[in-house]
mmCIF file of C-alpha atoms in Angstrom:
data_model
loop_
_atom_site.group_PDB
_atom_site.id
_atom_site.type_symbol
_atom_site.label_atom_id
_atom_site.label_comp_id
_atom_site.label_asym_id
_atom_site.label_seq_id
_atom_site.Cartn_x
_atom_site.Cartn_y
_atom_site.Cartn_z
ATOM 1 C CA UNK V 208 25.658 -7.743 1.731
ATOM 2 C CA UNK V 209 22.123 -7.893 3.492
ATOM 3 C CA UNK V 210 19.992 -10.842 3.396
ATOM 4 C CA UNK V 211 16.197 -9.660 3.646
ATOM 5 C CA UNK V 212 14.511 -11.797 6.472
ATOM 6 C CA UNK V 213 12.175 -14.555 3.786
ATOM 7 C CA UNK V 214 15.573 -15.744 2.353
ATOM 8 C CA UNK V 215 16.309 -15.912 -1.372
ATOM 9 C CA UNK V 216 13.925 -14.583 -3.789
ATOM 10 C CA UNK V 217 12.460 -17.253 -6.506
ATOM 11 C CA UNK V 218 11.098 -14.286 -8.746
ATOM 12 C CA UNK V 219 8.868 -16.427 -11.877
ATOM 13 C CA UNK V 220 6.835 -15.196 -14.776
ATOM 14 C CA UNK V 221 4.526 -16.302 -17.754
ATOM 15 C CA UNK V 222 2.437 -14.022 -20.035
ATOM 16 C CA UNK V 223 0.563 -11.396 -17.779
ATOM 17 C CA UNK V 224 1.139 -13.320 -14.286
ATOM 18 C CA UNK V 225 4.778 -12.781 -12.209
ATOM 19 C CA UNK V 226 4.900 -14.464 -8.994
ATOM 20 C CA UNK V 227 8.168 -14.605 -6.050
ATOM 21 C CA UNK V 228 8.654 -17.553 -3.893
ATOM 22 C CA UNK V 229 10.972 -16.972 -1.144
ATOM 23 C CA UNK V 230 13.467 -19.236 0.301
ATOM 24 C CA UNK V 231 11.459 -19.256 3.904
ATOM 25 C CA UNK V 232 9.410 -21.391 4.211
ATOM 26 C CA UNK V 233 8.790 -21.503 0.056
ATOM 27 C CA UNK V 234 6.223 -18.850 0.604
ATOM 28 C CA UNK V 235 4.367 -17.616 -2.061
ATOM 29 C CA UNK V 236 5.387 -13.835 -1.196
ATOM 30 C CA UNK V 237 3.665 -12.156 -4.078
ATOM 31 C CA UNK V 238 1.625 -13.000 -7.565
ATOM 32 C CA UNK V 239 0.548 -10.421 -9.741
ATOM 33 C CA UNK V 240 -1.443 -10.837 -13.256
ATOM 34 C CA UNK V 241 -0.982 -8.103 -15.377
ATOM 35 C CA UNK V 242 1.084 -5.788 -12.416
ATOM 36 C CA UNK V 243 -1.449 -5.953 -10.422
ATOM 37 C CA UNK V 244 -1.505 -8.286 -7.213
ATOM 38 C CA UNK V 245 -4.182 -10.956 -6.790
ATOM 39 C CA UNK V 246 -3.155 -11.879 -3.389
ATOM 40 C CA UNK V 247 -2.399 -9.921 -0.408
ATOM 41 C CA UNK V 248 1.530 -10.318 -0.403
ATOM 42 C CA UNK V 249 4.537 -8.317 1.479
ATOM 43 C CA UNK V 250 7.740 -7.080 1.386
ATOM 44 C CA UNK V 251 11.244 -9.499 1.143
ATOM 45 C CA UNK V 252 12.200 -7.982 4.111
ATOM 46 C CA UNK V 253 9.169 -8.460 6.113
ATOM 47 C CA UNK V 254 7.810 -11.966 7.911
ATOM 48 C CA UNK V 255 4.705 -12.924 6.008
ATOM 49 C CA UNK V 256 1.883 -11.483 8.599
ATOM 50 C CA UNK V 257 -0.702 -13.838 9.725
ATOM 51 C CA UNK V 258 0.441 -16.922 8.056
ATOM 52 C CA UNK V 259 -0.037 -14.579 4.139
ATOM 53 C CA UNK V 260 1.039 -17.059 1.415
ATOM 54 C CA UNK V 261 2.509 -19.326 3.744
ATOM 55 C CA UNK V 262 2.677 -23.862 2.884
ATOM 56 C CA UNK V 263 1.503 -25.205 6.111
ATOM 57 C CA UNK V 264 2.963 -28.527 6.266
ATOM 58 C CA UNK V 265 3.018 -31.518 8.413
ATOM 59 C CA UNK V 266 -0.386 -30.317 9.193
ATOM 60 C CA UNK V 267 -2.239 -26.689 8.451
ATOM 61 C CA UNK V 268 -4.309 -25.445 10.963
ATOM 62 C CA UNK V 269 -4.767 -25.690 14.791
ATOM 63 C CA UNK V 270 -4.144 -28.621 16.586
ATOM 64 C CA UNK V 271 -5.533 -28.350 19.939
ATOM 65 C CA UNK V 272 -3.212 -27.887 23.042
ATOM 66 C CA UNK V 273 -0.441 -29.401 20.567
ATOM 67 C CA UNK V 274 -0.991 -33.067 22.321
ATOM 68 C CA UNK V 275 -2.051 -35.971 20.017
ATOM 69 C CA UNK V 276 -1.379 -39.420 19.906
ATOM 70 C CA UNK V 277 -0.230 -42.061 17.274
ATOM 71 C CA UNK V 278 1.228 -44.841 17.335
ATOM 72 C CA UNK V 279 0.456 -45.785 20.340
ATOM 73 C CA UNK V 280 2.442 -43.305 22.052
ATOM 74 C CA UNK V 281 1.470 -39.933 22.635
ATOM 75 C CA UNK V 282 3.390 -36.581 21.794
ATOM 76 C CA UNK V 283 3.583 -32.837 22.952
ATOM 77 C CA UNK V 284 4.215 -30.147 19.967
ATOM 78 C CA UNK V 285 5.131 -26.870 20.926
ATOM 79 C CA UNK V 286 2.888 -24.066 21.594
ATOM 80 C CA UNK V 287 3.038 -22.060 18.447
ATOM 81 C CA UNK V 288 -0.242 -20.004 19.581
ATOM 82 C CA UNK V 289 0.654 -19.341 22.701
ATOM 83 C CA UNK V 290 -2.898 -16.953 23.235
ATOM 84 C CA UNK V 291 -5.011 -19.722 22.716
ATOM 85 C CA UNK V 292 -2.606 -22.809 23.943
ATOM 86 C CA UNK V 293 -2.621 -24.446 20.160
ATOM 87 C CA UNK V 294 0.157 -26.114 17.677
ATOM 88 C CA UNK V 295 -0.508 -24.486 14.720
ATOM 89 C CA UNK V 296 0.288 -24.284 11.342
ATOM 90 C CA UNK V 297 2.897 -27.172 10.658
ATOM 91 C CA UNK V 298 6.492 -27.007 11.185
ATOM 92 C CA UNK V 299 8.436 -25.974 8.112
ATOM 93 C CA UNK V 300 6.935 -22.159 7.439
ATOM 94 C CA UNK V 301 10.020 -21.076 9.386
ATOM 95 C CA UNK V 302 12.727 -22.420 8.018
ATOM 96 C CA UNK V 303 14.771 -22.523 4.723
ATOM 97 C CA UNK V 304 14.052 -24.420 1.934
ATOM 98 C CA UNK V 305 16.842 -26.151 -0.702
ATOM 99 C CA UNK V 306 16.060 -24.846 -4.251
ATOM 100 C CA UNK V 307 16.242 -28.127 -6.695
ATOM 101 C CA UNK V 308 15.291 -26.347 -10.108
ATOM 102 C CA UNK V 309 14.540 -22.914 -11.088
ATOM 103 C CA UNK V 310 13.754 -21.273 -14.342
ATOM 104 C CA UNK V 311 11.812 -18.529 -15.842
ATOM 105 C CA UNK V 312 8.459 -20.197 -15.412
ATOM 106 C CA UNK V 313 9.063 -22.715 -12.239
ATOM 107 C CA UNK V 314 10.581 -23.329 -8.748
ATOM 108 C CA UNK V 315 10.775 -26.199 -6.817
ATOM 109 C CA UNK V 316 12.003 -26.379 -3.413
ATOM 110 C CA UNK V 317 12.647 -28.716 -0.727
ATOM 111 C CA UNK V 318 12.836 -29.409 2.531
ATOM 112 C CA UNK V 319 15.087 -31.657 3.708
ATOM 113 C CA UNK V 320 13.373 -34.962 6.052
ATOM 114 C CA UNK V 321 14.144 -33.796 9.751
ATOM 115 C CA UNK V 322 12.499 -34.752 12.707
ATOM 116 C CA UNK V 323 11.152 -32.048 15.431
ATOM 117 C CA UNK V 324 10.223 -32.313 19.229
ATOM 118 C CA UNK V 325 6.765 -33.874 19.465
ATOM 119 C CA UNK V 326 7.322 -34.380 15.357
ATOM 120 C CA UNK V 327 9.754 -37.096 15.251
ATOM 121 C CA UNK V 328 9.413 -38.241 11.698
ATOM 122 C CA UNK V 329 11.754 -37.891 9.117
ATOM 123 C CA UNK V 330 9.499 -36.285 5.614
ATOM 124 C CA UNK V 331 10.928 -35.114 2.954
ATOM 125 C CA UNK V 332 8.649 -32.180 0.959
ATOM 126 C CA UNK V 333 8.626 -31.147 -2.355
ATOM 127 C CA UNK V 334 6.939 -27.497 -3.099
ATOM 128 C CA UNK V 335 6.437 -26.679 -6.676
ATOM 129 C CA UNK V 336 5.545 -23.341 -8.590
ATOM 130 C CA UNK V 337 4.722 -22.787 -12.098
ATOM 131 C CA UNK V 338 3.276 -19.758 -13.770
ATOM 132 C CA UNK V 339 1.372 -20.431 -17.049
ATOM 133 C CA UNK V 340 0.415 -17.607 -19.778
ATOM 134 C CA UNK V 341 -3.319 -18.344 -19.937
ATOM 135 C CA UNK V 342 -3.767 -20.468 -16.428
ATOM 136 C CA UNK V 343 -2.334 -19.111 -13.860
ATOM 137 C CA UNK V 344 -0.501 -20.269 -11.057
ATOM 138 C CA UNK V 345 -0.298 -24.399 -10.424
ATOM 139 C CA UNK V 346 1.182 -25.248 -7.246
ATOM 140 C CA UNK V 347 2.342 -29.100 -6.374
ATOM 141 C CA UNK V 348 3.551 -30.360 -2.501
ATOM 142 C CA UNK V 349 4.844 -33.439 -2.490
ATOM 143 C CA UNK V 350 5.634 -35.159 0.630
ATOM 144 C CA UNK V 351 7.559 -38.570 0.632
ATOM 145 C CA UNK V 352 8.450 -40.123 4.153
ATOM 146 C CA UNK V 353 12.058 -40.738 4.430
ATOM 147 C CA UNK V 354 12.169 -42.416 7.205
ATOM 148 C CA UNK V 355 11.780 -46.171 9.038
ATOM 149 C CA UNK V 356 8.176 -44.992 10.413
ATOM 150 C CA UNK V 357 4.904 -44.522 9.696
ATOM 151 C CA UNK V 358 4.244 -40.356 9.546
ATOM 152 C CA UNK V 359 0.780 -38.499 10.007
ATOM 153 C CA UNK V 360 0.464 -35.858 7.663
ATOM 154 C CA UNK V 361 -1.160 -33.117 6.602
ATOM 155 C CA UNK V 362 -0.686 -30.092 4.291
ATOM 156 C CA UNK V 363 -2.414 -26.578 3.696
ATOM 157 C CA UNK V 364 -1.404 -23.499 2.010
ATOM 158 C CA UNK V 365 -2.633 -19.619 3.173
ATOM 159 C CA UNK V 366 -3.147 -17.368 0.421
ATOM 160 C CA UNK V 367 -4.828 -13.927 0.628
ATOM 161 C CA UNK V 368 -6.920 -13.114 -2.390
ATOM 162 C CA UNK V 369 -7.906 -9.768 -3.313
ATOM 163 C CA UNK V 370 -9.384 -8.098 -5.897
ATOM 164 C CA UNK V 371 -8.287 -4.476 -4.632
ATOM 165 C CA UNK V 372 -10.979 -3.148 -3.130
ATOM 166 C CA UNK V 373 -11.034 -1.757 0.011
ATOM 167 C CA UNK V 374 -12.799 -4.141 1.800
ATOM 168 C CA UNK V 375 -14.184 -7.755 1.148
ATOM 169 C CA UNK V 376 -17.595 -6.585 2.289
ATOM 170 C CA UNK V 377 -18.837 -5.504 -1.381
ATOM 171 C CA UNK V 378 -16.907 -8.851 -3.050
ATOM 172 C CA UNK V 379 -19.521 -11.787 -4.050
ATOM 173 C CA UNK V 380 -18.198 -14.810 -3.458
ATOM 174 C CA UNK V 381 -18.787 -18.347 -4.774
ATOM 175 C CA UNK V 382 -18.053 -21.466 -2.830
ATOM 176 C CA UNK V 383 -20.132 -24.051 -3.472
ATOM 177 C CA UNK V 384 -19.677 -26.413 0.093
ATOM 178 C CA UNK V 385 -22.108 -29.185 1.681
ATOM 179 C CA UNK V 386 -20.967 -28.270 5.406
ATOM 180 C CA UNK V 387 -19.090 -25.919 7.776
ATOM 181 C CA UNK V 388 -17.432 -27.424 10.994
ATOM 182 C CA UNK V 389 -18.455 -25.440 13.897
ATOM 183 C CA UNK V 390 -15.472 -23.730 15.770
ATOM 184 C CA UNK V 391 -14.937 -22.515 19.579
ATOM 185 C CA UNK V 392 -13.352 -19.258 20.465
ATOM 186 C CA UNK V 393 -9.992 -20.930 19.571
ATOM 187 C CA UNK V 394 -9.816 -22.195 16.753
ATOM 188 C CA UNK V 395 -10.832 -25.932 17.452
ATOM 189 C CA UNK V 396 -13.722 -27.895 16.230
ATOM 190 C CA UNK V 397 -16.253 -27.825 18.545
ATOM 191 C CA UNK V 398 -18.661 -30.660 17.193
ATOM 192 C CA UNK V 399 -19.256 -32.633 13.983
ATOM 193 C CA UNK V 400 -19.577 -30.769 10.579
ATOM 194 C CA UNK V 401 -23.090 -29.073 10.022
ATOM 195 C CA UNK V 402 -25.219 -28.648 6.478
ATOM 196 C CA UNK V 403 -24.180 -24.711 5.316
ATOM 197 C CA UNK V 404 -27.297 -24.335 3.310
ATOM 198 C CA UNK V 405 -29.352 -21.559 4.388
ATOM 199 C CA UNK V 406 -26.619 -20.685 7.105
ATOM 200 C CA UNK V 407 -24.225 -17.060 7.117
ATOM 201 C CA UNK V 408 -21.330 -19.755 5.223
ATOM 202 C CA UNK V 409 -23.660 -20.804 2.407
ATOM 203 C CA UNK V 410 -22.143 -19.591 -0.779
ATOM 204 C CA UNK V 411 -23.029 -22.106 -2.470
ATOM 205 C CA UNK V 412 -24.586 -19.761 -5.339
ATOM 206 C CA UNK V 413 -22.504 -16.507 -5.411
ATOM 207 C CA UNK V 414 -23.174 -13.625 -2.915
ATOM 208 C CA UNK V 415 -22.315 -10.400 -1.124
ATOM 209 C CA UNK V 416 -19.719 -11.145 1.485
ATOM 210 C CA UNK V 417 -21.324 -8.436 2.974
ATOM 211 C CA UNK V 418 -20.854 -8.061 6.928
ATOM 212 C CA UNK V 419 -20.389 -11.903 7.264
ATOM 213 C CA UNK V 420 -17.427 -12.606 9.739
ATOM 214 C CA UNK V 421 -15.559 -15.589 8.659
ATOM 215 C CA UNK V 422 -13.183 -18.261 10.020
ATOM 216 C CA UNK V 423 -14.508 -21.311 9.656
ATOM 217 C CA UNK V 424 -13.732 -24.801 7.419
ATOM 218 C CA UNK V 425 -15.550 -25.785 4.818
ATOM 219 C CA UNK V 426 -16.500 -28.914 3.549
ATOM 220 C CA UNK V 427 -18.121 -31.545 1.247
ATOM 221 C CA UNK V 428 -17.144 -29.567 -1.834
ATOM 222 C CA UNK V 429 -18.619 -29.695 -5.359
ATOM 223 C CA UNK V 430 -15.917 -30.036 -8.511
ATOM 224 C CA UNK V 431 -15.265 -29.588 -11.621
ATOM 225 C CA UNK V 432 -14.952 -32.628 -14.438
ATOM 226 C CA UNK V 433 -11.209 -32.306 -13.362
ATOM 227 C CA UNK V 434 -12.208 -32.886 -9.432
ATOM 228 C CA UNK V 435 -11.684 -29.497 -8.641
ATOM 229 C CA UNK V 436 -13.250 -27.465 -5.938
ATOM 230 C CA UNK V 437 -13.573 -23.919 -6.891
ATOM 231 C CA UNK V 438 -13.918 -20.599 -5.100
ATOM 232 C CA UNK V 439 -14.015 -17.167 -7.305
ATOM 233 C CA UNK V 440 -13.971 -13.772 -5.728
ATOM 234 C CA UNK V 441 -14.971 -10.915 -7.676
ATOM 235 C CA UNK V 442 -15.056 -7.552 -7.293
ATOM 236 C CA UNK V 443 -18.249 -4.452 -6.547
ATOM 237 C CA UNK V 444 -20.644 -7.033 -5.806
ATOM 238 C CA UNK V 445 -19.747 -9.435 -8.970
ATOM 239 C CA UNK V 446 -19.049 -6.906 -11.753
ATOM 240 C CA UNK V 447 -15.637 -6.567 -10.994
ATOM 241 C CA UNK V 448 -12.141 -8.111 -11.601
ATOM 242 C CA UNK V 449 -12.314 -12.323 -10.349
ATOM 243 C CA UNK V 450 -9.832 -14.214 -8.004
ATOM 244 C CA UNK V 451 -10.511 -17.785 -8.677
ATOM 245 C CA UNK V 452 -9.047 -20.592 -6.609
ATOM 246 C CA UNK V 453 -9.192 -24.174 -7.401
ATOM 247 C CA UNK V 454 -8.136 -26.897 -5.448
ATOM 248 C CA UNK V 455 -7.639 -30.555 -6.055
ATOM 249 C CA UNK V 456 -9.311 -33.532 -5.033
ATOM 250 C CA UNK V 457 -6.866 -34.197 -2.452
ATOM 251 C CA UNK V 458 -7.860 -30.799 -0.590
ATOM 252 C CA UNK V 459 -11.399 -31.610 0.895
ATOM 253 C CA UNK V 460 -11.406 -28.736 3.067
ATOM 254 C CA UNK V 461 -11.499 -24.886 2.504
ATOM 255 C CA UNK V 462 -10.915 -22.576 5.508
ATOM 256 C CA UNK V 463 -12.219 -18.820 4.578
ATOM 257 C CA UNK V 464 -11.066 -15.870 7.005
ATOM 258 C CA UNK V 465 -12.135 -12.742 6.457
ATOM 259 C CA UNK V 466 -10.030 -11.434 9.220
ATOM 260 C CA UNK V 467 -11.750 -9.763 11.583
ATOM 261 C CA UNK V 468 -9.334 -10.220 14.664
ATOM 262 C CA UNK V 469 -6.340 -8.303 12.583
ATOM 263 C CA UNK V 470 -5.154 -4.875 12.958
ATOM 264 C CA UNK V 471 -6.599 -2.448 10.346
ATOM 265 C CA UNK V 472 -4.084 -2.937 7.444
ATOM 266 C CA UNK V 473 -5.129 -6.522 7.159
ATOM 267 C CA UNK V 474 -8.907 -6.309 8.886
ATOM 268 C CA UNK V 475 -11.606 -7.734 5.952
ATOM 269 C CA UNK V 476 -9.073 -6.298 2.812
ATOM 270 C CA UNK V 477 -8.411 -9.469 1.234
ATOM 271 C CA UNK V 478 -9.879 -13.276 1.778
ATOM 272 C CA UNK V 479 -7.630 -15.805 2.953
ATOM 273 C CA UNK V 480 -8.922 -19.257 1.106
ATOM 274 C CA UNK V 481 -6.796 -22.380 1.978
ATOM 275 C CA UNK V 482 -7.106 -25.625 0.414
ATOM 276 C CA UNK V 483 -6.192 -28.199 3.606
ATOM 277 C CA UNK V 484 -6.051 -31.792 3.270
ATOM 278 C CA UNK V 485 -7.737 -32.114 6.505
ATOM 279 C CA UNK V 486 -9.788 -29.892 9.159
ATOM 280 C CA UNK V 487 -8.486 -28.555 12.342
ATOM 281 C CA UNK V 488 -6.908 -30.177 14.938
ATOM 282 C CA UNK V 489 -7.070 -33.644 12.993
ATOM 283 C CA UNK V 490 -3.622 -34.874 14.212
ATOM 284 C CA UNK V 491 -5.940 -35.460 17.948
ATOM 285 C CA UNK V 492 -9.099 -36.486 16.214
ATOM 286 C CA UNK V 493 -7.781 -38.336 12.935
ATOM 287 C CA UNK V 494 -10.291 -36.514 10.321
ATOM 288 C CA UNK V 495 -9.312 -37.333 6.882
ATOM 289 C CA UNK V 496 -5.045 -37.624 8.473
ATOM 290 C CA UNK V 497 -2.928 -38.914 5.866
ATOM 291 C CA UNK V 498 -0.894 -41.920 7.232
ATOM 292 C CA UNK V 499 2.214 -42.080 4.720
ATOM 293 C CA UNK V 500 3.643 -45.665 5.275
ATOM 294 C CA UNK V 501 8.293 -45.854 4.929
ATOM 295 C CA UNK V 502 8.994 -44.663 1.176
ATOM 296 C CA UNK V 503 5.312 -43.396 0.266
ATOM 297 C CA UNK V 504 4.532 -40.664 -1.426
ATOM 298 C CA UNK V 505 1.515 -38.227 -1.715
ATOM 299 C CA UNK V 506 0.846 -35.170 -4.040
ATOM 300 C CA UNK V 507 -1.430 -32.420 -3.352
ATOM 301 C CA UNK V 508 -2.072 -29.758 -6.377
ATOM 302 C CA UNK V 509 -3.946 -26.251 -5.955
ATOM 303 C CA UNK V 510 -4.027 -23.041 -8.100
ATOM 304 C CA UNK V 511 -5.101 -19.253 -9.095
ATOM 305 C CA UNK V 512 -6.416 -18.085 -11.920
ATOM 306 C CA UNK V 513 -7.240 -14.155 -12.727
ATOM 307 C CA UNK V 514 -9.652 -12.605 -14.843
ATOM 308 C CA UNK V 515 -10.124 -8.798 -16.056
ATOM 309 C CA UNK V 516 -13.489 -7.223 -15.306
ATOM 310 C CA UNK V 517 -16.695 -7.299 -17.306
ATOM 311 C CA UNK V 518 -17.194 -5.672 -20.724
ATOM 312 C CA UNK V 519 -20.380 -3.298 -20.635
ATOM 313 C CA UNK V 520 -22.595 -4.141 -24.235
ATOM 314 C CA UNK V 521 -25.756 -2.364 -23.742
ATOM 315 C CA UNK V 522 -28.190 -4.791 -21.073
ATOM 316 C CA UNK V 523 -25.931 -7.628 -21.143
ATOM 317 C CA UNK V 524 -22.898 -7.975 -18.820
ATOM 318 C CA UNK V 525 -19.972 -10.024 -20.090
ATOM 319 C CA UNK V 526 -17.166 -12.154 -18.435
ATOM 320 C CA UNK V 527 -14.974 -13.111 -20.717
ATOM 321 C CA UNK V 528 -11.597 -14.750 -21.302
ATOM 322 C CA UNK V 529 -10.415 -15.948 -24.600
ATOM 323 C CA UNK V 530 -7.166 -17.866 -25.516
ATOM 324 C CA UNK V 531 -5.646 -16.611 -28.840
ATOM 325 C CA UNK V 532 -3.410 -19.449 -30.412
ATOM 326 C CA UNK V 533 -0.470 -18.575 -32.818
ATOM 327 C CA UNK V 534 -2.330 -19.936 -35.688
ATOM 328 C CA UNK V 535 -5.027 -18.407 -36.244
ATOM 329 C CA UNK V 536 -6.890 -15.461 -36.112
ATOM 330 C CA UNK V 537 -10.824 -15.269 -33.895
ATOM 331 C CA UNK V 538 -13.465 -13.728 -36.228
ATOM 332 C CA UNK V 539 -16.691 -11.932 -34.746
ATOM 333 C CA UNK V 540 -18.889 -14.763 -36.606
ATOM 334 C CA UNK V 541 -17.199 -17.153 -35.005
ATOM 335 C CA UNK V 542 -16.604 -16.039 -31.456
ATOM 336 C CA UNK V 543 -20.863 -15.068 -31.743
ATOM 337 C CA UNK V 544 -21.221 -18.593 -32.698
ATOM 338 C CA UNK V 545 -18.811 -19.621 -29.303
ATOM 339 C CA UNK V 546 -21.102 -17.423 -26.825
ATOM 340 C CA UNK V 547 -24.332 -18.757 -28.228
ATOM 341 C CA UNK V 548 -23.584 -22.399 -27.380
ATOM 342 C CA UNK V 549 -21.173 -21.402 -24.168
ATOM 343 C CA UNK V 550 -24.587 -19.235 -23.267
ATOM 344 C CA UNK V 551 -26.345 -22.627 -24.083
ATOM 345 C CA UNK V 552 -24.291 -24.689 -21.370
ATOM 346 C CA UNK V 553 -22.692 -26.859 -24.308
ATOM 347 C CA UNK V 554 -19.074 -27.435 -25.253
ATOM 348 C CA UNK V 555 -18.192 -26.282 -28.883
ATOM 349 C CA UNK V 556 -15.933 -29.283 -29.514
ATOM 350 C CA UNK V 557 -18.029 -32.398 -27.769
ATOM 351 C CA UNK V 558 -21.524 -30.825 -28.315
ATOM 352 C CA UNK V 559 -21.891 -32.050 -24.267
ATOM 353 C CA UNK V 560 -23.070 -29.710 -21.370
ATOM 354 C CA UNK V 561 -20.392 -27.885 -19.990
ATOM 355 C CA UNK V 562 -19.483 -27.285 -16.425
ATOM 356 C CA UNK V 563 -19.914 -23.708 -14.939
ATOM 357 C CA UNK V 564 -16.141 -23.756 -13.747
ATOM 358 C CA UNK V 565 -14.986 -24.446 -16.910
ATOM 359 C CA UNK V 566 -16.891 -22.298 -18.907
ATOM 360 C CA UNK V 567 -14.439 -19.725 -20.580
ATOM 361 C CA UNK V 568 -17.656 -17.330 -21.171
ATOM 362 C CA UNK V 569 -20.130 -16.890 -17.891
ATOM 363 C CA UNK V 570 -22.981 -14.716 -17.276
ATOM 364 C CA UNK V 571 -22.077 -12.479 -14.472
ATOM 365 C CA UNK V 572 -24.605 -11.700 -11.668
ATOM 366 C CA UNK V 573 -25.597 -14.075 -8.558
ATOM 367 C CA UNK V 574 -26.936 -16.693 -11.051
ATOM 368 C CA UNK V 575 -23.069 -18.292 -13.011
ATOM 369 C CA UNK V 576 -24.310 -21.382 -13.836
ATOM 370 C CA UNK V 577 -24.798 -22.574 -17.460
ATOM 371 C CA UNK V 578 -28.535 -20.753 -18.578
ATOM 372 C CA UNK V 579 -29.832 -19.816 -21.847
ATOM 373 C CA UNK V 580 -29.703 -16.095 -22.272
ATOM 374 C CA UNK V 581 -30.296 -14.425 -26.004
ATOM 375 C CA UNK V 582 -26.125 -13.466 -26.604
ATOM 376 C CA UNK V 583 -26.140 -11.030 -29.314
ATOM 377 C CA UNK V 584 -23.163 -11.255 -31.585
ATOM 378 C CA UNK V 585 -23.039 -7.773 -31.947
ATOM 379 C CA UNK V 586 -22.477 -7.419 -28.408
ATOM 380 C CA UNK V 587 -19.124 -10.038 -28.415
ATOM 381 C CA UNK V 588 -17.669 -8.636 -32.098
ATOM 382 C CA UNK V 589 -14.095 -8.710 -32.187
ATOM 383 C CA UNK V 590 -11.635 -7.933 -35.109
ATOM 384 C CA UNK V 591 -8.027 -9.699 -36.092
ATOM 385 C CA UNK V 592 -6.052 -6.735 -35.544
ATOM 386 C CA UNK V 593 -7.854 -6.726 -31.672
ATOM 387 C CA UNK V 594 -6.832 -10.923 -31.253
ATOM 388 C CA UNK V 595 -3.281 -9.118 -32.470
ATOM 389 C CA UNK V 596 -3.350 -7.030 -29.706
ATOM 390 C CA UNK V 597 -4.972 -9.146 -26.794
ATOM 391 C CA UNK V 598 -2.428 -11.966 -28.364
ATOM 392 C CA UNK V 599 0.740 -9.279 -27.772
ATOM 393 C CA UNK V 600 -0.166 -7.827 -24.528
ATOM 394 C CA UNK V 601 -1.556 -10.958 -22.513
ATOM 395 C CA UNK V 602 -5.362 -9.411 -22.221
ATOM 396 C CA UNK V 603 -7.761 -12.438 -21.016
ATOM 397 C CA UNK V 604 -11.277 -10.103 -21.633
ATOM 398 C CA UNK V 605 -12.261 -8.801 -24.740
ATOM 399 C CA UNK V 606 -10.900 -5.530 -25.986
ATOM 400 C CA UNK V 607 -13.445 -2.645 -25.590
#
């Protein structure tokens, strides 16, 4: 019996979502929505190329020269990016993880406490992946200091988002961030964060990626009412399928990478959006570095949702997601009322303004804020039979 390079494969599913997590590094090897990939995956017998889907711990990104000082001592890590002379993406992504639990919709893997060359600390790390039929992928990363000394810590993840286009150039990106981090040619910060507004790294309003080359860490992230920062990648300049990544409050940075230096198979084919708790070289600078005392634990969460393409209805274009309850049918009149309220930026349940990221009905195009628009009830008419079909098939857009 042969064993794939990435070890045991943990398959999970819920509604229209399916995912595979690997024993090697607790990596996310694939994520599909209605049988279409929403991250750039790889084969089970293939090592993750360019960090695809990998969990990064106990630090994300790079450490300059692999050198850092902590607790009055100096440490030297192995240079795992030899061409640039850096230590990159932590220590656990090439090690086997132990399964703690696995069921149809979730898996929990654990990396046992151990020390490494240049990192003489004992962290136990757990990676939990679960799928929800409406809300997609939810990831929880917990680190616990099982050792006798305080330990420096940071984490990140490395999914490449895809909307199945031949290039990311024509895709629209929305990622509201106040600052970007200048880097040198080795991927090490060359100065403090700078304002993003008006720069090539300003995606506060949705716009096409175009020819912009991205391999930068963004911070000062705009967050919704649940404390989540969002990045939305949409095909066809904003009119096609959309994949959205959210990062919980502990992730203060998003590294965005268009893959320009990569081989043709990967070059600008997908967009890496990497939630990180700290910026590159944090072990050396201390910027947003976490320090876990003996017995202390910390958990960070992030996730991915997928959306179907817009549906054309006359002059308006809608990108719509609808959750069909098991105990009721939706009717055209109530749906139209919801659309009108949502388009005015008002919650049907509370009467209060709603976040553009939590709004289930958003206007496509360059401006996805809550705007008053004359949505027509006829444009969104839906029958009970269609609702039943949507519920049974896992559709998350209006049937046409």
